[in-house]
Short mmCIF file of C-alpha atoms (C1' of nucleotides) in Angstrom, two decimals:
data_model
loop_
_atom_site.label_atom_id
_atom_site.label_comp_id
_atom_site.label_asym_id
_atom_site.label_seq_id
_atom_site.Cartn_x
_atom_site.Cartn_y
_atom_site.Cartn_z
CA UNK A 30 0.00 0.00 0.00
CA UNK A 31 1.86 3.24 -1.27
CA UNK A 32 1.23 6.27 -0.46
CA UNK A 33 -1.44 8.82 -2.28
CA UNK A 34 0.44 10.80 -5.19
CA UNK A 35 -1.56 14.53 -4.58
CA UNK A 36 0.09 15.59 -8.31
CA UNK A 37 -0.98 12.78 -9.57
CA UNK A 38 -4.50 12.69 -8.05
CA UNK A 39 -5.05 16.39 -8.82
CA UNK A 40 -4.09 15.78 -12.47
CA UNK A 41 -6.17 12.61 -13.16
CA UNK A 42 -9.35 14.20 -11.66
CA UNK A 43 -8.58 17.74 -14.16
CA UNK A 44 -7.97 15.09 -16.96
CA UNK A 45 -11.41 13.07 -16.26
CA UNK A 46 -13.16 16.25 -15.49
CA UNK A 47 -11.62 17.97 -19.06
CA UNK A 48 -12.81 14.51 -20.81
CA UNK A 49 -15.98 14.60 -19.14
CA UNK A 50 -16.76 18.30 -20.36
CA UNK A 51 -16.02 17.60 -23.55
CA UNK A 52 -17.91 14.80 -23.68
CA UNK A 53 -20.82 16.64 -21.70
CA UNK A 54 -20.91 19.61 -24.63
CA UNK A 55 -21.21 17.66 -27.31
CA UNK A 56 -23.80 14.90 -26.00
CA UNK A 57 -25.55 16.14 -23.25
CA UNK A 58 -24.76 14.14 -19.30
CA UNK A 59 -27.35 11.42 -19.88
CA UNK A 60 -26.34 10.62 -23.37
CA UNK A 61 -22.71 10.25 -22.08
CA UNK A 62 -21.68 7.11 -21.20
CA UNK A 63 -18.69 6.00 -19.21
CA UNK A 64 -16.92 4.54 -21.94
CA UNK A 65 -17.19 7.67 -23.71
CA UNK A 66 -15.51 9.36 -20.87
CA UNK A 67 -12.67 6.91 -20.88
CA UNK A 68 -12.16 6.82 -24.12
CA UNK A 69 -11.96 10.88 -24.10
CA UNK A 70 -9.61 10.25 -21.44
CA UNK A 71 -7.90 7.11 -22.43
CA UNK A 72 -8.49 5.13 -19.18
CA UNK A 73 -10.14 2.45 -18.00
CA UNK A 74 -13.26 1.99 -15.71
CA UNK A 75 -11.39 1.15 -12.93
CA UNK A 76 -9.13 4.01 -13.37
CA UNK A 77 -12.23 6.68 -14.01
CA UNK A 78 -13.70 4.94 -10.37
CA UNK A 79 -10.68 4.99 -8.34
CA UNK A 80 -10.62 9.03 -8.86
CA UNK A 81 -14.53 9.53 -9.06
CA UNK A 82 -17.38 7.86 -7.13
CA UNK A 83 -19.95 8.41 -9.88
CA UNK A 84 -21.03 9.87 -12.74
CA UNK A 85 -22.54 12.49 -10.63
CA UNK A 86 -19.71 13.14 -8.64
CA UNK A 87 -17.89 14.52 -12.37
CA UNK A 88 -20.84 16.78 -12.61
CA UNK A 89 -20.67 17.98 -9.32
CA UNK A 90 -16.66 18.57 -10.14
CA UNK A 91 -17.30 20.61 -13.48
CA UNK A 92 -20.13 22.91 -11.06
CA UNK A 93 -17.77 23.69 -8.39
CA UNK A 94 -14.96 25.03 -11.10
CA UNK A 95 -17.92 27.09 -12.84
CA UNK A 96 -18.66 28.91 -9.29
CA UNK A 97 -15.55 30.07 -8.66
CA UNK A 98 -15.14 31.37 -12.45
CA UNK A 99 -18.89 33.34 -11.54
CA UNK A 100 -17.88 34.30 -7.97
CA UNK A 101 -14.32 35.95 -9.47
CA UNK A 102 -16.21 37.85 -12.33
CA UNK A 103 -19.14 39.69 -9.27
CA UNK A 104 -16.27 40.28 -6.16
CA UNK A 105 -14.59 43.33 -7.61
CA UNK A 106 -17.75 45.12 -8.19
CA UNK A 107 -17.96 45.26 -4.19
CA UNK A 108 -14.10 47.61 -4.33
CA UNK A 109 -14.92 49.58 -7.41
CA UNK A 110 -15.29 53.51 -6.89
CA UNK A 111 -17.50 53.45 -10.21
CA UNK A 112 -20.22 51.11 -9.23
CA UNK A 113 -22.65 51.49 -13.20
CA UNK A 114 -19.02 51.36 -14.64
CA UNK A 115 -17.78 48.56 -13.11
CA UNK A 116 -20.89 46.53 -13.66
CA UNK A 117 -20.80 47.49 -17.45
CA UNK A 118 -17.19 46.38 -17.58
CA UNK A 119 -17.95 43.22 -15.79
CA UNK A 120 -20.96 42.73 -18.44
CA UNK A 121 -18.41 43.27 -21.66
CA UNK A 122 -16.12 40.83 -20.05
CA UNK A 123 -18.54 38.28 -19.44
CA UNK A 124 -19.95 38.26 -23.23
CA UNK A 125 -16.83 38.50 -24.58
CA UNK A 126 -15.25 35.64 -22.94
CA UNK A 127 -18.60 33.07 -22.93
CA UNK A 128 -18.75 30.49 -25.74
CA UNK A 129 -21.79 28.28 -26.96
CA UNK A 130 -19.38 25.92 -25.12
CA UNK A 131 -20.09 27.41 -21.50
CA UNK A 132 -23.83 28.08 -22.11
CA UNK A 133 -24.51 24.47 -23.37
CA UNK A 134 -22.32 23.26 -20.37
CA UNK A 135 -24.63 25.73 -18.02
CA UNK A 136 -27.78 24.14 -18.93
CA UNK A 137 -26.53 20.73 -18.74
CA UNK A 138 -24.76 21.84 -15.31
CA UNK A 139 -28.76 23.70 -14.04
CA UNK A 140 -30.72 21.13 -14.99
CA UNK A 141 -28.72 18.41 -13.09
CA UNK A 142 -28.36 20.83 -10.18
CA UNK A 143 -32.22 20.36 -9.05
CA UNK A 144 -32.07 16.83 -9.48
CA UNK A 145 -29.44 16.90 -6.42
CA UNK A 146 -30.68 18.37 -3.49
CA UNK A 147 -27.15 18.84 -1.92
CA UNK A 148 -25.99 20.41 -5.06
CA UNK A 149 -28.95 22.04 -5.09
CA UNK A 150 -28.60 23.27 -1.92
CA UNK A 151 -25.03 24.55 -2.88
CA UNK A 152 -25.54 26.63 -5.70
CA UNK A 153 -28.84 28.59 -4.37
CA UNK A 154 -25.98 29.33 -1.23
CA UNK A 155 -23.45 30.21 -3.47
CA UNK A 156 -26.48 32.43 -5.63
CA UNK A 157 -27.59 33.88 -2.54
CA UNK A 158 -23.59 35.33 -1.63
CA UNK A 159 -23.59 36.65 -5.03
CA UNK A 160 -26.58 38.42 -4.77
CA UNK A 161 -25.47 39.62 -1.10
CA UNK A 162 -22.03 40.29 -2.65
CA UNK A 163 -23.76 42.76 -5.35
CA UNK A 164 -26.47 44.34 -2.24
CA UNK A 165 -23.27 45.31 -0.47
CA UNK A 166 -21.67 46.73 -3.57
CA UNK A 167 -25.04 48.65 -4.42
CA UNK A 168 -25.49 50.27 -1.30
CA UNK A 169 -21.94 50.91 -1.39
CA UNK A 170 -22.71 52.79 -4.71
CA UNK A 171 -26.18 54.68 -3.00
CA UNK A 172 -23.95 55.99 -0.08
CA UNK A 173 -21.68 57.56 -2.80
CA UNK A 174 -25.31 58.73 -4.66
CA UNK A 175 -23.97 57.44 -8.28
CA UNK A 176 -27.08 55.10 -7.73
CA UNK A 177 -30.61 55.85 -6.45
CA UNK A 178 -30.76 55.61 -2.83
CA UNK A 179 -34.90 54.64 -2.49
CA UNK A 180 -34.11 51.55 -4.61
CA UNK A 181 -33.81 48.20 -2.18
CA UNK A 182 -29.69 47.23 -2.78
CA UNK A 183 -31.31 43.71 -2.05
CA UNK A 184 -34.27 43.03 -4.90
CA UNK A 185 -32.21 45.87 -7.31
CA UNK A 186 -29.11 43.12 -7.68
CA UNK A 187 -32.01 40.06 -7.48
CA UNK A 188 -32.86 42.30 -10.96
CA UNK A 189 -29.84 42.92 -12.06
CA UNK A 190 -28.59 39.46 -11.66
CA UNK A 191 -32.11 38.33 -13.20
CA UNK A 192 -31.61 40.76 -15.90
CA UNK A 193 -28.15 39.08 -17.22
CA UNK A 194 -29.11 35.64 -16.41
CA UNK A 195 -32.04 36.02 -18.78
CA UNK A 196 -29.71 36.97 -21.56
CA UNK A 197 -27.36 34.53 -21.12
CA UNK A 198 -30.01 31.90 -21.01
CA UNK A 199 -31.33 33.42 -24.45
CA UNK A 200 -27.75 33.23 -25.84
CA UNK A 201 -27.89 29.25 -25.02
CA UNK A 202 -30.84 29.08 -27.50
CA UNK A 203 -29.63 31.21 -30.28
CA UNK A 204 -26.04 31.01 -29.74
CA UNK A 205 -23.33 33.59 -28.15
CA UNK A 206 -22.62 35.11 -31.02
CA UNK A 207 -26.49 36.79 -30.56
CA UNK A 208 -25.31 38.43 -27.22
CA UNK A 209 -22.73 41.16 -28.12
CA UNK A 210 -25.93 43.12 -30.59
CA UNK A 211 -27.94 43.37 -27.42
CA UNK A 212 -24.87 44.78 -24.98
CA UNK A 213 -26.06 48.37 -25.70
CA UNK A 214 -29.73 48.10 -25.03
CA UNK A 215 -29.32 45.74 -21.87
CA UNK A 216 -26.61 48.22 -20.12
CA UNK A 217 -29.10 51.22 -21.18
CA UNK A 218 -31.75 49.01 -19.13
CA UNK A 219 -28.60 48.69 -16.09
CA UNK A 220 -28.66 52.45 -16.38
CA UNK A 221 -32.50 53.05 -16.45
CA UNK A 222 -33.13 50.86 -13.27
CA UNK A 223 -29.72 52.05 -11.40
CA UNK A 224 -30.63 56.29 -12.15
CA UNK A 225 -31.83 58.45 -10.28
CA UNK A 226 -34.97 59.43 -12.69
CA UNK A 227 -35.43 62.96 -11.25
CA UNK B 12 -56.18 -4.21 -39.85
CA UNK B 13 -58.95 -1.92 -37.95
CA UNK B 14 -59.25 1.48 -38.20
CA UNK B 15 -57.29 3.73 -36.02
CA UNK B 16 -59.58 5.58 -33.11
CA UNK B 17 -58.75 9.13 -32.44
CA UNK B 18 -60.77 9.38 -29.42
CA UNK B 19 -58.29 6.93 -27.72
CA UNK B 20 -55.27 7.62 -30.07
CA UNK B 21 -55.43 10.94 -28.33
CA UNK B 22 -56.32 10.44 -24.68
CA UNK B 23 -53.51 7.63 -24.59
CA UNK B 24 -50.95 10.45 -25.68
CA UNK B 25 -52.03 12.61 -23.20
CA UNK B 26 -52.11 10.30 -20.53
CA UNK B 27 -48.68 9.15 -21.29
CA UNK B 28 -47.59 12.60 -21.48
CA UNK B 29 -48.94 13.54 -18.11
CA UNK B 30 -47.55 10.37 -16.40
CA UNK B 31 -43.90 10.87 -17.86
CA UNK B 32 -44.14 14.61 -16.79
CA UNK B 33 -44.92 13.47 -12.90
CA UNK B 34 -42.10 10.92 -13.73
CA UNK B 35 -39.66 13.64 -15.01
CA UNK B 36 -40.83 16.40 -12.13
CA UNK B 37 -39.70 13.68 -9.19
CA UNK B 38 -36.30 12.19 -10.83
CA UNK B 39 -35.39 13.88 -13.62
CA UNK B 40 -35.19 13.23 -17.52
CA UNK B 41 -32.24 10.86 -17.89
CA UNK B 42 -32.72 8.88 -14.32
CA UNK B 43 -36.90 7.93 -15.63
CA UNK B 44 -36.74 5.25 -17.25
CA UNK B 45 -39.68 3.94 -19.50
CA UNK B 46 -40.75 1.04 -17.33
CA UNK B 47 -41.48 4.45 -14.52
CA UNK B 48 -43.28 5.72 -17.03
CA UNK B 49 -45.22 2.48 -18.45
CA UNK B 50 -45.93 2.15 -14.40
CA UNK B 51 -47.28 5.61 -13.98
CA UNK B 52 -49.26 4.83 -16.87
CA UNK B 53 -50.60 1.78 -16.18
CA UNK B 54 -49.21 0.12 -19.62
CA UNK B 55 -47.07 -2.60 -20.86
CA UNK B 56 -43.43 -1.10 -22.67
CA UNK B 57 -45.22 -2.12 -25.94
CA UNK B 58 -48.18 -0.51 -25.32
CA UNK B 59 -46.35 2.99 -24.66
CA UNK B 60 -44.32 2.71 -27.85
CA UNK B 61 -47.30 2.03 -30.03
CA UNK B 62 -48.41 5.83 -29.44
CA UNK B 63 -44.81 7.49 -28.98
CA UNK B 64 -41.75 6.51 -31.25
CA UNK B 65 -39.04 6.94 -28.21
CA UNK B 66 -38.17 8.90 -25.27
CA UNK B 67 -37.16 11.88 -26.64
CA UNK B 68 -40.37 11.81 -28.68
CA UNK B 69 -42.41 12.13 -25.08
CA UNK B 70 -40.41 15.12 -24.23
CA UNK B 71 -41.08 16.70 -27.33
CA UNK B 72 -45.06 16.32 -26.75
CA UNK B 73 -44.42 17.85 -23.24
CA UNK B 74 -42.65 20.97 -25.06
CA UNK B 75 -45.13 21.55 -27.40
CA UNK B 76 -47.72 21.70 -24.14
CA UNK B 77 -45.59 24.20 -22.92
CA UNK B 78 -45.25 26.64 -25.96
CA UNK B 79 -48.61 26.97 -26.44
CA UNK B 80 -49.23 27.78 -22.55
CA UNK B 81 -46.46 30.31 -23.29
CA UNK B 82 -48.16 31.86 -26.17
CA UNK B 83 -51.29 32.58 -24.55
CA UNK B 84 -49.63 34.48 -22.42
CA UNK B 85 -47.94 37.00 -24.77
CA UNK B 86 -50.59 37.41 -27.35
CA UNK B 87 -53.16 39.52 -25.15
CA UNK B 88 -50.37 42.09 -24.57
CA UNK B 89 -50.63 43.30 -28.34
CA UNK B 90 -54.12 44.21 -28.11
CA UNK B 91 -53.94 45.74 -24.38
CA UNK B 92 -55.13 49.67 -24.53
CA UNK B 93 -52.51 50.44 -21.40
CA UNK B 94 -49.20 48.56 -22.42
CA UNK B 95 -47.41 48.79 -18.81
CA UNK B 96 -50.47 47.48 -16.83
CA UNK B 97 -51.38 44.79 -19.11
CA UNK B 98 -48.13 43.41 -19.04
CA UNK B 99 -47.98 43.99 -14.60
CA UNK B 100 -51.38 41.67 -14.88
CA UNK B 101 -49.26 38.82 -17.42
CA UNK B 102 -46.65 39.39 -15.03
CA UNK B 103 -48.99 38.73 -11.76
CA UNK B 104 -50.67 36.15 -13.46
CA UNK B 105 -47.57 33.95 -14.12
CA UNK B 106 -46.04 34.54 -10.68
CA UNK B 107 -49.54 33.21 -9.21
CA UNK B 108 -50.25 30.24 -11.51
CA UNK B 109 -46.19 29.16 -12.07
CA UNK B 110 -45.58 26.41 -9.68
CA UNK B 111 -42.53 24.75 -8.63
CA UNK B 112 -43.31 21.28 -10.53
CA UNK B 113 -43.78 23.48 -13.65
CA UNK B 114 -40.10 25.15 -12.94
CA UNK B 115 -38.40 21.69 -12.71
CA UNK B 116 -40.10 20.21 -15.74
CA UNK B 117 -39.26 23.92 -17.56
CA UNK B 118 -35.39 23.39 -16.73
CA UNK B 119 -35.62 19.71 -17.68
CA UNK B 120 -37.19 20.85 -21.12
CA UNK B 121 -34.64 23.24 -21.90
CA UNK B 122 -31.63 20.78 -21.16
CA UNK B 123 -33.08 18.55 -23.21
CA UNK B 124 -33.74 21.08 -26.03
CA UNK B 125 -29.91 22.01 -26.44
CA UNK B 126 -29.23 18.42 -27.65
CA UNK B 127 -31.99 18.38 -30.06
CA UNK B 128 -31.13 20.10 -33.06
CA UNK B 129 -34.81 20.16 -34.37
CA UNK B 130 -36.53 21.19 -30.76
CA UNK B 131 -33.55 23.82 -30.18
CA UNK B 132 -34.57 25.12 -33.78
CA UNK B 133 -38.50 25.27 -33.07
CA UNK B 134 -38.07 26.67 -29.87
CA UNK B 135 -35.60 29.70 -30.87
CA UNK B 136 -38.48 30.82 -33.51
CA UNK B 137 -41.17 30.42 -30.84
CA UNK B 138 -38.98 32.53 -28.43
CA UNK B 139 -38.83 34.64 -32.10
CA UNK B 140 -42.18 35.30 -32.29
CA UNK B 141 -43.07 35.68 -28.68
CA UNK B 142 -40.39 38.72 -28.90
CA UNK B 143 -41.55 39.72 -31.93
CA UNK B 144 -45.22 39.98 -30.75
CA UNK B 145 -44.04 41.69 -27.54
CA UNK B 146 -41.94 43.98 -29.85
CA UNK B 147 -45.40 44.90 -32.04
CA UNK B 148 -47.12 45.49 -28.58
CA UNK B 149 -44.09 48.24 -27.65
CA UNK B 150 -44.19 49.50 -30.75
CA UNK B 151 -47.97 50.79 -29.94
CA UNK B 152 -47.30 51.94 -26.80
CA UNK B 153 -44.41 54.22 -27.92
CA UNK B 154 -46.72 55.62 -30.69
CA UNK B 155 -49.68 56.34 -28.00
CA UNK B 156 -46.68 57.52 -25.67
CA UNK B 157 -46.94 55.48 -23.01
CA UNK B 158 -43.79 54.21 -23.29
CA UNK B 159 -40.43 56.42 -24.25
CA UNK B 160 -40.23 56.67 -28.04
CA UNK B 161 -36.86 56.76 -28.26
CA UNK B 162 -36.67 52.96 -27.36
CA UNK B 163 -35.80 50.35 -29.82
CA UNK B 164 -38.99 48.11 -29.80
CA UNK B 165 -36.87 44.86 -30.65
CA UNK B 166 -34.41 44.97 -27.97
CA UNK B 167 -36.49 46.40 -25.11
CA UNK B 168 -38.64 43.27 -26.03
CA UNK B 169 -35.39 41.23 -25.62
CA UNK B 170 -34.86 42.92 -22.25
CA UNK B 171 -38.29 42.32 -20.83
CA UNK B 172 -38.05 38.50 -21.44
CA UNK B 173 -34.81 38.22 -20.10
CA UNK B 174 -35.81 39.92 -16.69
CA UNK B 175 -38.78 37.89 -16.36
CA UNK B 176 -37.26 34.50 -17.48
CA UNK B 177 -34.61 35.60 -15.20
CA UNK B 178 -36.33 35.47 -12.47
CA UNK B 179 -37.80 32.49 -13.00
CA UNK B 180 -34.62 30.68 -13.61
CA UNK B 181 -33.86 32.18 -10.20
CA UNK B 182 -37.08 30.79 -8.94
CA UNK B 183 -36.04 27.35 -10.18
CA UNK B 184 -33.31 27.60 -7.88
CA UNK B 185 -34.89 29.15 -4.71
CA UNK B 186 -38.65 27.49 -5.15
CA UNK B 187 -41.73 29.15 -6.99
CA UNK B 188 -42.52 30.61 -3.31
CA UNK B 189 -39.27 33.21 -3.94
CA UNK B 190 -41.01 34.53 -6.62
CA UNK B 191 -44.00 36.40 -5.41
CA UNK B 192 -41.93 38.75 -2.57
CA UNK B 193 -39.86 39.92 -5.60
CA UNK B 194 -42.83 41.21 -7.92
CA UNK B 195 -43.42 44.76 -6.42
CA UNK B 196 -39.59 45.19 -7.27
CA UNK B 197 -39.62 43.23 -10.96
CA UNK B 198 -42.29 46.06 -12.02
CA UNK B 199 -40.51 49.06 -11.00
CA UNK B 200 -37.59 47.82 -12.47
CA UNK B 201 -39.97 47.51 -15.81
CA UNK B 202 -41.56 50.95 -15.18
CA UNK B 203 -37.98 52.13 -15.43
CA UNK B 204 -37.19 50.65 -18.09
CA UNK B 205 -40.02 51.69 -20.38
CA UNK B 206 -40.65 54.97 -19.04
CA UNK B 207 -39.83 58.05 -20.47
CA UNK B 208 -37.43 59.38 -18.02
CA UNK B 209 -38.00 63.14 -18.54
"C1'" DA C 9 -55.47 -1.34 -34.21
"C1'" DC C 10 -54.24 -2.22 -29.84
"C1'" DC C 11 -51.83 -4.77 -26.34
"C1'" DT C 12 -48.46 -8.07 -23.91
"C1'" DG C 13 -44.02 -9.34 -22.09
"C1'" DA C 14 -39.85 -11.74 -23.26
"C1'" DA C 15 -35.60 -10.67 -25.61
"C1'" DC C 16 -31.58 -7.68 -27.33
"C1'" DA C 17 -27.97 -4.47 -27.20
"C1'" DC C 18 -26.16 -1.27 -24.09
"C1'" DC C 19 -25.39 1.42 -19.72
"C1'" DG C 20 -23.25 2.69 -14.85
"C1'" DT C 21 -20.76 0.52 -11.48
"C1'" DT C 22 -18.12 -3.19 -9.05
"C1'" DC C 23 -14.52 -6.20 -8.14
"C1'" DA C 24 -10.98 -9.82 -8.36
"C1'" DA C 25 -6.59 -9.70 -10.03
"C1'" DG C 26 -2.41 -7.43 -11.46
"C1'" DT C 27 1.80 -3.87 -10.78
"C1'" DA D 25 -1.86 3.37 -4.67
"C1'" DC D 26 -2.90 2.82 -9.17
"C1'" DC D 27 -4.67 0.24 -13.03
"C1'" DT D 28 -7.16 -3.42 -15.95
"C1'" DG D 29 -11.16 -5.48 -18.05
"C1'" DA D 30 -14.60 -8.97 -17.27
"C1'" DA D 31 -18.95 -9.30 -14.91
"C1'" DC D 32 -23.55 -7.67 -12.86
"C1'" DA D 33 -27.83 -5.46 -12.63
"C1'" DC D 34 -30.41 -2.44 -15.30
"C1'" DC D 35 -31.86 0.56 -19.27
"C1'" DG D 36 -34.37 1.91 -23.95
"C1'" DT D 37 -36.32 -0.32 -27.61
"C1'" DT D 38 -38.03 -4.18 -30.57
"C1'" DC D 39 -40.80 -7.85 -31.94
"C1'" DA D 40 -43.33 -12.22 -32.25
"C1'" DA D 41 -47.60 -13.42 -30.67
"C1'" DG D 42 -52.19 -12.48 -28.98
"C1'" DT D 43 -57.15 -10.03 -29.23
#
DNA sequence: ACCTGAACACCGTTCAAGT
DNA sequence: ACCTGAACACCGTTCAAGT
């Protein structure tokens, strides 16, 4: 009985998760069948098994990288002096880096999520710190009055976070390429909700 | 050879349909298998492929249930006299009747629709035409002036949908019982949005 | 036409055996 | 510990046979 190789463990599971990905994109979680994982990344059964407990367990890998990409992109807007700007800036980076590889990866990635209760559980937590993340941010911004102070920081980034969901969901049905011809309108919207309309 | 009968041709489907959907609600799309469903249904494996060619072919029924639910739900907007309060009452109407079985099955559906080249393809013209109609409805507003006129009809259609299917994605996650405390919040953030802000 | 249930090819997962 | 591949229980779908 040797001892546990943490390189070796930490680059098997990237590999398998990678493969699984891959695999995930172009034939949706239930249509992907261990095999097809191994093949993608050349292993055996035993070999997937010994680094993952289940099929499940992969998923629940690929969600917990896709967090911390989301949680990296809303944290800065909390330091920002420029709270509109910051958020538009966030907004540009965020179409311009999502593929029709993410979004079809998302929906897989939601759809599985409600079937789990724990990961369930998880990601309306990790939504939730998001959210409070953008409140704080928000209220940061009304303090400074670049941002209507009778708005509620708490529902306004529910909406604002609704507001960008709902376009990246509509970019998984037509494609990402349809996102970056709506940018202007949807950060007018930002602006609408955000101003101060006296 | 006897003749085919409608009357049962038809209530079979829809019995079928309703018993996979309770199926697909409680474990999901890929983990129902069709013996679940033939049990829900009270029917031999046979049976249930005599009136649907194959899995996928259920879930395609259950979209097409959905659509048109969907589409009754647009269409009186483009004949409303006051633009902004008949779409607060379409608005109020789907936050009362949405329930959280109908959010699961919803995210199920559009999982499933990603791998489907044909169903992806039907339901980005659906989502189309529901913008379009909603655009047609703007349009009418902005020429009565109740909504600003410097607005582009198209994308502040775009916008609308993606705040409200926002939220409903977000309800997905939270349960349908998140959605109603948001609504006072969803509408001023519309108001906003459509008014004319000077 | 409508229905049954056994049968087929395939899936996720396990496990004895190797290094 | 790390890896293999055969084996097991189960899945979606088909089909010969019944009414």
């Amino acid at each position: 009985m040797r001892l546990r190789d943490p390189q070796l463990n930490a680059a098997r599971r990237a590999a398998i998760l990678e493969a699984a990905a891959n695999c995930f994109v172009r034939q949706g979680f239930h249509a992907t069948s261990m095999k097809d994982v191994c093949a993608e990344a050349k292993m055996s059964p035993g070999t997937l098994y010994h680094y993952f407990r289940s099929k499940a367990d992969i998923i629940a890998g690929i969600i917990e990288d896709e967090r911390r990409m989301a949680d990296e992109l809303v944290r800065p807007l909390a330091a920002a002096p420029d709270f509109a700007a910051a958020l538009f800036e966030a907004v540009d980076v965020l179409a311009g880096s999502v593929t029709d590889r993410d979004l079809v990866l998302h929906a897989e990635i939601s759809a599985e999520l409600l079937r789990q209760p724990q990961l369930r559980e998880r990601a309306a937590a990790a939504d939730r710190q998001s959210r409070d993340t953008l409140a704080a941010a928000i209220a940061e911004a009304q303090r400074a009055s670049s941002v209507d102070r009778r708005l509620n920081a708490d529902h306004t980034a529910a909406i604002l976070f609704a507001l960008i969901d709902g376009h990246l969901w509509n970019a998984t049905l037509h494609g990402a390429a349809a996102l970056a011809p709506r940018l202007p309108a949807l950060k007018q919207a930002i602006a609408r909700i955000l101003a101060d309309p006296e």
